[in-house]
Short mmCIF file of C-alpha atoms in Angstrom, two decimals:
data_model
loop_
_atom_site.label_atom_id
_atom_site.label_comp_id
_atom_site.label_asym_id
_atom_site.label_seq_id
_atom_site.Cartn_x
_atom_site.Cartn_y
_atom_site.Cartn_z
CA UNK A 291 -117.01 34.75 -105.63
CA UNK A 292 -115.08 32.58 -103.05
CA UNK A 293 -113.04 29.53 -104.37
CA UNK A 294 -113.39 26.45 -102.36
CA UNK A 295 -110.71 23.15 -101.53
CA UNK A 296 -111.35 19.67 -100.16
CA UNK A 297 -109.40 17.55 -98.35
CA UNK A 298 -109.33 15.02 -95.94
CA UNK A 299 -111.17 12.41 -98.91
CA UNK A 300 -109.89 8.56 -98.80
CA UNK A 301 -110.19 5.01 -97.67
CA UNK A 302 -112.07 3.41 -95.05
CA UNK A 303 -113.67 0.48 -93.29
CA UNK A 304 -116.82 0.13 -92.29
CA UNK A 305 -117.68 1.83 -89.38
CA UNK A 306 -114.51 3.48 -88.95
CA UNK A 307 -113.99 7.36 -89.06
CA UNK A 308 -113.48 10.61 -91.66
CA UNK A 309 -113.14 14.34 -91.51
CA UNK A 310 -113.33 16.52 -94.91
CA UNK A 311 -112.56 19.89 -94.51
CA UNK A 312 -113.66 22.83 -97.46
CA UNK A 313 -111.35 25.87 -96.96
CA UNK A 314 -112.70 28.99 -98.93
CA UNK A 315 -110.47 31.71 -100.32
CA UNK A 316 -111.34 35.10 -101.92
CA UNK A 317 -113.95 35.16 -99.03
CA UNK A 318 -115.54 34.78 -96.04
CA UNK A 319 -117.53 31.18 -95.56
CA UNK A 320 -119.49 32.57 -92.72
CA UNK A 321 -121.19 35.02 -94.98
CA UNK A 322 -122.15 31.83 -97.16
CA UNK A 323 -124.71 28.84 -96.90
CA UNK A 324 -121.99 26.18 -97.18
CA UNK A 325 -123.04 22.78 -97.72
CA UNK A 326 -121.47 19.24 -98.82
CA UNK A 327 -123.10 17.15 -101.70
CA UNK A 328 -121.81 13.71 -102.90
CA UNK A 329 -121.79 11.70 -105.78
CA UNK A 330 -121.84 8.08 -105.66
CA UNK A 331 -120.67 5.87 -108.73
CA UNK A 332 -123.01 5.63 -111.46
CA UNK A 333 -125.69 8.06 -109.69
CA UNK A 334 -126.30 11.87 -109.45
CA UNK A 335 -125.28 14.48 -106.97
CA UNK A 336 -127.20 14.23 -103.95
CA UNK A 337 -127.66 16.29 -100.62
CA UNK A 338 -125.44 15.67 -97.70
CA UNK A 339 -125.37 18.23 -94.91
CA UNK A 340 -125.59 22.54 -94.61
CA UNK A 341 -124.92 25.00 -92.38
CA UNK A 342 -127.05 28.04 -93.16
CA UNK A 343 -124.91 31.35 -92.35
CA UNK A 344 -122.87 31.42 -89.31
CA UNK A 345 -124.46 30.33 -86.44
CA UNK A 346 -127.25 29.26 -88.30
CA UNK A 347 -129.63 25.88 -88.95
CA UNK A 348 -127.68 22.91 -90.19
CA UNK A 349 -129.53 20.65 -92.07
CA UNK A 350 -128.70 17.02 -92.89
CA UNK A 351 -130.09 14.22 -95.61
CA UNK A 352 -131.89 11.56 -93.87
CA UNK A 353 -129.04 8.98 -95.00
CA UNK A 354 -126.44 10.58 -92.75
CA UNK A 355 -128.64 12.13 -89.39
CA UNK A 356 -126.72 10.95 -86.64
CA UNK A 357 -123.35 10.06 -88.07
CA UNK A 358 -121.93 13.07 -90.26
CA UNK A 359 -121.66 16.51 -88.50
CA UNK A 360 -120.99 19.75 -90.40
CA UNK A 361 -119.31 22.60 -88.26
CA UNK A 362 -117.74 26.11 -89.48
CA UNK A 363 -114.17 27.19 -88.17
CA UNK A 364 -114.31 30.93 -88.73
CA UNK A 365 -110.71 31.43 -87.79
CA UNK A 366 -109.49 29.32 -90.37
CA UNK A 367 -112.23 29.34 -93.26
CA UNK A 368 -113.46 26.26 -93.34
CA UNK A 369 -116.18 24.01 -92.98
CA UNK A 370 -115.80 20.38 -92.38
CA UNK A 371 -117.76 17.22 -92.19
CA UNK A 372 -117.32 15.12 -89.85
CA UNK A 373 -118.15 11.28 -90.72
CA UNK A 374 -118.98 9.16 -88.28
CA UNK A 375 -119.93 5.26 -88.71
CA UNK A 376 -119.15 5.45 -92.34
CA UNK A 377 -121.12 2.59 -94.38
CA UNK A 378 -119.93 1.34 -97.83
CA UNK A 379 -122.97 3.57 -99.66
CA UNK A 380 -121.07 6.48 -98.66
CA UNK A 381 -118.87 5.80 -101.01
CA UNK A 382 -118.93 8.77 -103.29
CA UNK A 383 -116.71 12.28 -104.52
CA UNK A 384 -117.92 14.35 -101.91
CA UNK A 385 -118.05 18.53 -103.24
CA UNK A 386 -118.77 21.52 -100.65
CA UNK A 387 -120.78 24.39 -102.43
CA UNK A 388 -121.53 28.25 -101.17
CA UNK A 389 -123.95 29.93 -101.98
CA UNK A 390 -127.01 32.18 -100.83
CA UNK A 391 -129.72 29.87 -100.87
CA UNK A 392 -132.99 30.52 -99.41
CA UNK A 393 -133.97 27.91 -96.89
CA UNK A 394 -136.49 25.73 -98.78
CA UNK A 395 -133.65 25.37 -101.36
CA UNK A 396 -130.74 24.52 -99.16
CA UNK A 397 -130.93 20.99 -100.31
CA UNK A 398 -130.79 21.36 -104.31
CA UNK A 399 -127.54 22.60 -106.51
CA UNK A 400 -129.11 25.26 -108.08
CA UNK A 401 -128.65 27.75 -105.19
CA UNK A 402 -124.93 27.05 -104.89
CA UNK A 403 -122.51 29.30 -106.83
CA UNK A 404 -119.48 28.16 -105.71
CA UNK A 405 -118.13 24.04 -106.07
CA UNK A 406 -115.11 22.60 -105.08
CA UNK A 407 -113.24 19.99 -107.22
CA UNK A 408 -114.34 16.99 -104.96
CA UNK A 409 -112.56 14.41 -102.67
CA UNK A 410 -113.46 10.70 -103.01
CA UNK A 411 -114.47 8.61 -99.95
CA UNK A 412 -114.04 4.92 -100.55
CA UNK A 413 -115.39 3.06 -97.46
CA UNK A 414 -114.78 -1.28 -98.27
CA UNK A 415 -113.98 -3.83 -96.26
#
């Protein structure tokens, strides 16, 4: 089962920029659904972004189309998330998952085997 790390989490203003990056170790993310959830203060875990297998379908929660983009770096492991325009409801611990979800379950928690410990975004003025 492959162990995963965030990092990249912290502070920003409103509209301003972010990258979190999940590196996996103990195996290969390309062989994985990877995907990033978040958790906002007070509320539960909710769908961010996927990429399904390498090379596959990403797939993004209607909150963040158009301003977070999830890419794979095979060389290195990883999978980042790239955040773009960040509002103050992102505001959340963001976790990336593996797993080997089938594609009508790519956005519930069920499917994914594999959490990170979380990063927190703060974005505030």
């Amino acid at each position: 089962q492959v162990t995963l790390a965030e990092s990249g989490g912290g502070m920003a203003q409103p509209g301003a920029s972010l990258r979190l990056s999940c590196v996996g170790s103990g195996g290969e993310l390309r062989r994985y659904v990877v995907a990033w959830f978040r958790q906002p203060p007070g509320k539960e875990r909710e769908f961010v972004a996927a990429s399904r297998y390498n090379g596959g379908t990403t797939v993004y929660a209607d909150s963040v189309k158009g301003r977070f983009t999830i890419s794979r770096n095979n060389a290195e492991n990883t999978v980042d998330l790239q955040m773009n325009s960040l509002k103050p409801e992102d505001t959340a611990i963001y976790y990336c998952a593996a797993g080997s979800t089938i594609l009508s379950e790519t956005r519930r928690t069920r499917g994914y085997k594999s959490w990170g410990q979380g990063a927190p975004v703060t974005v505030s003025t």
